[in-house]
PDB file of C-alpha atoms and ligand atoms in Angstrom:
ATOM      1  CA  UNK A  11      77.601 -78.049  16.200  1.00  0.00           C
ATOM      2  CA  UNK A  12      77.764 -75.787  19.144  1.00  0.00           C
ATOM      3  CA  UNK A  13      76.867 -76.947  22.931  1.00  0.00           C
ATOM      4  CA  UNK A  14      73.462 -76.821  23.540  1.00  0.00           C
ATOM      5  CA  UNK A  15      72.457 -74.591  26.972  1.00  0.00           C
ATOM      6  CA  UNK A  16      69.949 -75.671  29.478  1.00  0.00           C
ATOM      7  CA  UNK A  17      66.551 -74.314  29.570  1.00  0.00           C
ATOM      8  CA  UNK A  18      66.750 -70.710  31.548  1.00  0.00           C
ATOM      9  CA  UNK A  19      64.528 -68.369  31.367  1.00  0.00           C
ATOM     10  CA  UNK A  20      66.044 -66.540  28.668  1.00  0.00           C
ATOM     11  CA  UNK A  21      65.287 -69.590  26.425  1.00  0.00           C
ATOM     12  CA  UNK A  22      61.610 -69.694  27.601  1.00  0.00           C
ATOM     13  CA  UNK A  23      61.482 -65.476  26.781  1.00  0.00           C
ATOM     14  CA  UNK A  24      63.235 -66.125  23.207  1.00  0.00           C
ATOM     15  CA  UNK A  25      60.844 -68.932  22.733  1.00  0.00           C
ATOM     16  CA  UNK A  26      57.742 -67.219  23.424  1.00  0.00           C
ATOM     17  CA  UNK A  27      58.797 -64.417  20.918  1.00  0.00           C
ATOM     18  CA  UNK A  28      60.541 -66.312  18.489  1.00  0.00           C
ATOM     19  CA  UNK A  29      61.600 -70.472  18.236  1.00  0.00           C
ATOM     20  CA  UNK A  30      64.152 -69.654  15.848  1.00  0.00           C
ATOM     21  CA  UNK A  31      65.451 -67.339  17.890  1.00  0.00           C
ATOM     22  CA  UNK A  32      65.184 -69.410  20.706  1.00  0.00           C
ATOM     23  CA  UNK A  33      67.495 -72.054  18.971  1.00  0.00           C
ATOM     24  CA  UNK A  34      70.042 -69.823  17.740  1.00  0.00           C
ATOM     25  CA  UNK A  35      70.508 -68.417  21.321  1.00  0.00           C
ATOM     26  CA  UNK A  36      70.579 -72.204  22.930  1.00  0.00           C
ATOM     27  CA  UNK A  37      72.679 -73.040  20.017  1.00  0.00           C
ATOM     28  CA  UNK A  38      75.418 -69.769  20.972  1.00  0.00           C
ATOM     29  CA  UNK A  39      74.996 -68.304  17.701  1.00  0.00           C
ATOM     30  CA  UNK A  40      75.865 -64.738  17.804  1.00  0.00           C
ATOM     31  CA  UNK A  41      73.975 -62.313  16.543  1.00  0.00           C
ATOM     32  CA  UNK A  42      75.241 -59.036  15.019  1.00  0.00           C
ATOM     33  CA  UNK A  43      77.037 -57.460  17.953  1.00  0.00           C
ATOM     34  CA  UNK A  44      74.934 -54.862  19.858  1.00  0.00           C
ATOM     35  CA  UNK A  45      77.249 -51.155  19.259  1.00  0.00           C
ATOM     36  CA  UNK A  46      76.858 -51.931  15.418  1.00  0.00           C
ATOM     37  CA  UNK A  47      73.052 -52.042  15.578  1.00  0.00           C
ATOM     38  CA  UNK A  48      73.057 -49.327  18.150  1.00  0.00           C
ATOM     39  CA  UNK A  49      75.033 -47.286  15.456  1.00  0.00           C
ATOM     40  CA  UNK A  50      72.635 -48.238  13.172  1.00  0.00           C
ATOM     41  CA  UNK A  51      69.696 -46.922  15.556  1.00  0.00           C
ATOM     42  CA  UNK A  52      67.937 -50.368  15.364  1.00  0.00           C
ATOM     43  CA  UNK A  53      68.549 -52.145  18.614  1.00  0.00           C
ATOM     44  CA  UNK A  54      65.547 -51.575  20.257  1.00  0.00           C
ATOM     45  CA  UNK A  55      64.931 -49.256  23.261  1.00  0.00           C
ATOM     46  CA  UNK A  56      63.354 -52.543  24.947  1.00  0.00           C
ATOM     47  CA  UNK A  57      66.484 -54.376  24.532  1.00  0.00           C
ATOM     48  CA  UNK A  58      68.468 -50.935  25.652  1.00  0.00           C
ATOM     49  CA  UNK A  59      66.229 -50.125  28.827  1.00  0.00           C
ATOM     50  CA  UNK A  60      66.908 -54.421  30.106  1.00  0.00           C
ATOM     51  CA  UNK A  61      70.677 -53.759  29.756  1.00  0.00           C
ATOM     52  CA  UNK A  62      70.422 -50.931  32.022  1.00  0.00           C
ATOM     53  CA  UNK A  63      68.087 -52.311  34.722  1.00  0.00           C
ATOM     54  CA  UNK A  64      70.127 -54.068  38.108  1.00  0.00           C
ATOM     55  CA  UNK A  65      67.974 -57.255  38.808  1.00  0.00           C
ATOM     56  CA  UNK A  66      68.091 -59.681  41.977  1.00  0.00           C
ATOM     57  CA  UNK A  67      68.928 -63.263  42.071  1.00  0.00           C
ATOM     58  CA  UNK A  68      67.058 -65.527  43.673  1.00  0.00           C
ATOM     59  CA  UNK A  69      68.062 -69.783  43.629  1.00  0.00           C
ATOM     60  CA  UNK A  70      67.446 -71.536  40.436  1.00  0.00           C
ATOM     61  CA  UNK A  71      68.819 -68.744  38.578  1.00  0.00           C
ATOM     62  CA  UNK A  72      66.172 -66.492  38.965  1.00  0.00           C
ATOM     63  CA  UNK A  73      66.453 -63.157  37.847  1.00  0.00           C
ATOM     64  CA  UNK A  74      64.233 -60.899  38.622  1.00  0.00           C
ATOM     65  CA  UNK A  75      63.889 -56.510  38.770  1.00  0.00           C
ATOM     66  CA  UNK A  76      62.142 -56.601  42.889  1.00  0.00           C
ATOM     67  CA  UNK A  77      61.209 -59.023  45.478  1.00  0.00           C
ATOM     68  CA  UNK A  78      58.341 -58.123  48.353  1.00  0.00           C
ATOM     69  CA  UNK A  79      56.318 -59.924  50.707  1.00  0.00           C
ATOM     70  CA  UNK A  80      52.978 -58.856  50.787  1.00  0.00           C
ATOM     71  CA  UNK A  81      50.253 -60.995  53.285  1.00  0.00           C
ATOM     72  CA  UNK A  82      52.824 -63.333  53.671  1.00  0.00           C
ATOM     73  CA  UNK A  83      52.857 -63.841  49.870  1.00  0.00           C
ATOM     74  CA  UNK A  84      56.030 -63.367  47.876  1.00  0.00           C
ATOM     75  CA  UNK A  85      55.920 -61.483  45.132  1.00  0.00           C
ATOM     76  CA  UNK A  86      58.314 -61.104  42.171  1.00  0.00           C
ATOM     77  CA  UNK A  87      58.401 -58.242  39.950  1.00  0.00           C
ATOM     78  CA  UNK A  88      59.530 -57.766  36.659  1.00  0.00           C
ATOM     79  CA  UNK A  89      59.279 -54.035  35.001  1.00  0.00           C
ATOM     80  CA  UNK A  90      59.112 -53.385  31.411  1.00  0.00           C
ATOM     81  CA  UNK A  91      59.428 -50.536  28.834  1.00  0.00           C
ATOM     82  CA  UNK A  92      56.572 -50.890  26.994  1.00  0.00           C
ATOM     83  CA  UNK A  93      53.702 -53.768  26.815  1.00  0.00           C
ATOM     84  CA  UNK A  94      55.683 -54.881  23.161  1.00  0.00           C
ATOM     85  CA  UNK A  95      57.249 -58.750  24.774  1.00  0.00           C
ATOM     86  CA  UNK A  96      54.444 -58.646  27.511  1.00  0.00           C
ATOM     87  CA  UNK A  97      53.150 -62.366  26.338  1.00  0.00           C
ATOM     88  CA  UNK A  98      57.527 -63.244  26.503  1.00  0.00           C
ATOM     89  CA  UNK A  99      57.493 -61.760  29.755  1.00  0.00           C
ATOM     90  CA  UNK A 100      54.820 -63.053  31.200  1.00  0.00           C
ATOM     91  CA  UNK A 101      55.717 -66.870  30.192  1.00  0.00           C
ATOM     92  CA  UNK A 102      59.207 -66.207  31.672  1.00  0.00           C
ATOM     93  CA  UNK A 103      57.587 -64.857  34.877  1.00  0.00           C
ATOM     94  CA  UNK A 104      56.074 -67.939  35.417  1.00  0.00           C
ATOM     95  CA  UNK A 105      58.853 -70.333  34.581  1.00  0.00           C
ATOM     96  CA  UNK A 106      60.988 -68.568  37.559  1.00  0.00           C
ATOM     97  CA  UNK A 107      57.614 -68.636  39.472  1.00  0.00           C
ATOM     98  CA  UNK A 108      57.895 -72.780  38.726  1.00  0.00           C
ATOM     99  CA  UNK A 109      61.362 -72.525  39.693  1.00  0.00           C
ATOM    100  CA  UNK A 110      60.584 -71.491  42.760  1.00  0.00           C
ATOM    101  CA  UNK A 111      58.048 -73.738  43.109  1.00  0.00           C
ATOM    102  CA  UNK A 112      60.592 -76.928  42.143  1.00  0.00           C
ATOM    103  CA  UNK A 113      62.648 -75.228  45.173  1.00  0.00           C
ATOM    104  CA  UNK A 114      59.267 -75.546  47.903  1.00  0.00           C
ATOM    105  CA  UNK A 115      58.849 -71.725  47.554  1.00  0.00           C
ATOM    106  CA  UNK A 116      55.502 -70.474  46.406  1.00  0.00           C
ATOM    107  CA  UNK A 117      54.995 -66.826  45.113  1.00  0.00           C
ATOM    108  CA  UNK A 118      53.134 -64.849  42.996  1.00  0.00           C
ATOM    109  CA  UNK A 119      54.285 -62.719  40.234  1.00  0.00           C
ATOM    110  CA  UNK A 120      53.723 -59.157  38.304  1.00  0.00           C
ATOM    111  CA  UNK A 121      55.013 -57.616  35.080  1.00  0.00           C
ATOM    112  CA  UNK A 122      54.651 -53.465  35.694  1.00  0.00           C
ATOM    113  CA  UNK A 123      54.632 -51.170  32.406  1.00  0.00           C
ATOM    114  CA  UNK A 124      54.854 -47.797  34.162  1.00  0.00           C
ATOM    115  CA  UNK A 125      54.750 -45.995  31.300  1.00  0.00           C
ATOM    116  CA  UNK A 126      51.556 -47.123  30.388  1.00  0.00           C
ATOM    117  CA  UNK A 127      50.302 -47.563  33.816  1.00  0.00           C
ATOM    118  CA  UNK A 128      49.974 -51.519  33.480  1.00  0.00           C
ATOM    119  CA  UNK A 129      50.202 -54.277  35.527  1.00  0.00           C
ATOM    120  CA  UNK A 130      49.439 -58.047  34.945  1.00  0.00           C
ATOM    121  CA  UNK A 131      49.636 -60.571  37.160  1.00  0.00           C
ATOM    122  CA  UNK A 132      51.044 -63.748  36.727  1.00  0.00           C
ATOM    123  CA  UNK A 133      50.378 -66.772  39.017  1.00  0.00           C
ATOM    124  CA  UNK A 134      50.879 -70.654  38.138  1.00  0.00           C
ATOM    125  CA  UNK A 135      47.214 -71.404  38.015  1.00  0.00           C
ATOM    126  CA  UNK A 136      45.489 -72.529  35.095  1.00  0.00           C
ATOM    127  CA  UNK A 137      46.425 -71.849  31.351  1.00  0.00           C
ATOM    128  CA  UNK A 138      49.479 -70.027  32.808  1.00  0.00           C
ATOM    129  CA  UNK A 139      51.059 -73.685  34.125  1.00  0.00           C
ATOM    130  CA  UNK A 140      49.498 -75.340  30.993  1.00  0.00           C
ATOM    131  CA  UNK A 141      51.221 -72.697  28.687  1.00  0.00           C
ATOM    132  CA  UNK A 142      54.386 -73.264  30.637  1.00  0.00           C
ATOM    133  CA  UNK A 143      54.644 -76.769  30.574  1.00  0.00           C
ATOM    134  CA  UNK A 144      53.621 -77.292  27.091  1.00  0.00           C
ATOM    135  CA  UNK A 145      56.755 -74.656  26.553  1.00  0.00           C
ATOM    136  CA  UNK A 146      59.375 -76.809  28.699  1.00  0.00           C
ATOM    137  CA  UNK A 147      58.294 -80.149  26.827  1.00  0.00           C
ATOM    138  CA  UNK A 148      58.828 -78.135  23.354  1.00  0.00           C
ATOM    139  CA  UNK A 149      62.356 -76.159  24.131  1.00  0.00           C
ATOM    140  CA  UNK A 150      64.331 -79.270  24.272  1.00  0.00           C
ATOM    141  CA  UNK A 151      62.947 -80.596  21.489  1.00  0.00           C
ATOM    142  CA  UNK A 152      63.602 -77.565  19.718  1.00  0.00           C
ATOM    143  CA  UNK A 153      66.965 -77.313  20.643  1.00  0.00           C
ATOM    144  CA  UNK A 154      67.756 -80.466  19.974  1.00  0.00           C
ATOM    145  CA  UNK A 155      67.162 -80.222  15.592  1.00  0.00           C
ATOM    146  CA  UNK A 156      69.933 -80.554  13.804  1.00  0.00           C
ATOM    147  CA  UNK A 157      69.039 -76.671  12.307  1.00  0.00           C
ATOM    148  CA  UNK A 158      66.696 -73.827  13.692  1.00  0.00           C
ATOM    149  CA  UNK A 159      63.084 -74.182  11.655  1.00  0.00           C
ATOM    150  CA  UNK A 160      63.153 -71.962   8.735  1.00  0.00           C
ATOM    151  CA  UNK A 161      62.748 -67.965   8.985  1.00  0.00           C
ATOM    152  CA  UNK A 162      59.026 -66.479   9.322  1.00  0.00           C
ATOM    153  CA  UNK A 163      58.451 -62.905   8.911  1.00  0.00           C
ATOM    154  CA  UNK A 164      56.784 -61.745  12.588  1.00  0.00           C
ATOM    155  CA  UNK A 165      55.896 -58.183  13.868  1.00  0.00           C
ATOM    156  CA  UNK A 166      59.579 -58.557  16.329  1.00  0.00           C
ATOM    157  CA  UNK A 167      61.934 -59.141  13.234  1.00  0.00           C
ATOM    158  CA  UNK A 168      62.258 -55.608  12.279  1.00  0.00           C
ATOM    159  CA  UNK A 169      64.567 -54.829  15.835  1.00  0.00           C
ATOM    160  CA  UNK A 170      65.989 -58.466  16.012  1.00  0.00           C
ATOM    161  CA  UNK A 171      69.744 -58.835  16.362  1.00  0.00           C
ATOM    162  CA  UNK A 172      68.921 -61.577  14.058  1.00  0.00           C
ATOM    163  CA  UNK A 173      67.652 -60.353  11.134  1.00  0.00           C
ATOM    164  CA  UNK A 174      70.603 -59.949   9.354  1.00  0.00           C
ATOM    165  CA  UNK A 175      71.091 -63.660   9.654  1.00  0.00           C
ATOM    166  CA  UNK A 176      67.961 -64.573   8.989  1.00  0.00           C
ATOM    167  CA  UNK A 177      66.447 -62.006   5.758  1.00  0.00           C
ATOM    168  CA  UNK A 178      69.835 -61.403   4.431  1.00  0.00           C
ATOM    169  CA  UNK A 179      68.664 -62.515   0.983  1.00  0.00           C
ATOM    170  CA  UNK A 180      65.926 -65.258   2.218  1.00  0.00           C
ATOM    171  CA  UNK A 181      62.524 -65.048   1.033  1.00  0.00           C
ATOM    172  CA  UNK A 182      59.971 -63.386   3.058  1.00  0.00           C
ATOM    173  CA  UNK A 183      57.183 -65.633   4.621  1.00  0.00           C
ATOM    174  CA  UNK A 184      54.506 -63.316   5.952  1.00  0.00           C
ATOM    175  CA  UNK A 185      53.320 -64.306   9.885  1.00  0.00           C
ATOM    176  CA  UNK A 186      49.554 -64.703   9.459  1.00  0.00           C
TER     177      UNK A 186
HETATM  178  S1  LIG B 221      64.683 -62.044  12.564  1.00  0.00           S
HETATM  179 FE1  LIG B 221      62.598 -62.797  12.908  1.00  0.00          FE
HETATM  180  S2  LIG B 221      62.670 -64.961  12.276  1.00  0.00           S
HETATM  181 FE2  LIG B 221      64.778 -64.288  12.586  1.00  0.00          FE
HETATM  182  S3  LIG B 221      65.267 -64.872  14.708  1.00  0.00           S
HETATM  183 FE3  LIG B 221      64.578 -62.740  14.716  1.00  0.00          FE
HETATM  184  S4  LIG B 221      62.391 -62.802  15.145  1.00  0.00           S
HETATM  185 FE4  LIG B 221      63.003 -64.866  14.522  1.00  0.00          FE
END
């Protein structure tokens, strides 16, 4: 078995999109390296567009695209592509948001589509911090099976670096 990571935010984006996929990345399982699917035109432009983008570090490991104070509020910004992982986003927004928090910083946080002229807020109040805690209790426990749970056919396997691994031959369970 391969050495199990931490819980980063990467984990809680994979997780929101995917626990399968969330194991196999905790778990350092590689998936088919990124040139051949980019040969094969199906790395998606999502995936393509994050590679590309410079972010800032903040403590905890924090990554984020800007940083502004605004009425004394801080304000973290992460910008997307397209509105596709905006649920993933979101919940990763707000585990760096509870990061923060853990470190005595409070801010306030915002995914930006530009090119669909959207912007959603994301703060630790409410469902947000219920959503995010129920996901931090669940990761570990995740991570820690023996194998990843079994393959399920969702709307983000077609551009998965995964999906070799995971329908080459396997039977097709449709996401409901
Ligand atoms: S191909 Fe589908 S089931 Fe497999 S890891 Fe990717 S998203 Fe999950």
């Amino acid at each position: 078995m391969t050495e199990k990571s931490p819980i980063t935010g990467t984990l809680v984006w994979y997780y929101a999109i995917c626990p399968r996929e969330c194991w196999l990345m905790a778990h350092q399982i590689e998936p088919e390296r990124d040139f051949d699917l980019l040969a094969e035109g199906r790395l998606n432009t999502e995936a393509h567009y994050e590679r590309e983008k410079k972010e800032i570090e903040l403590p905890g490991g924090v990554k984020v695209d800007k940083v502004r104070r605004e009425g004394g509020k801080l304000i973290l910004s992460e910008i997307k592509k397209s509105s596709k992982f905006l649920p993933a986003a979101m919940l990763q927004l707000a585990f760096y948001l509870w990061t923060l928090e853990q470190e005595g910083v409070e801010a306030i946080g915002e995914v930006l589509v530009p090119e669909e002229h959207k912007r959603e807020e994301v703060s630790l109040e409410g469902e947000m911090r219920s959503e995010l805690i129920r996901a931090l209790e669940e990761i570990p426990k995740l991570i820690d099976q023996p194998k990843p749970p079994p393959a399920k056919w969702i709307r983000y396997c077609n551009p998965c670096a995964y999906a070799e691994f995971c329908w080459s031959g396997g039977t097709v369970e449709q996401d409901s």
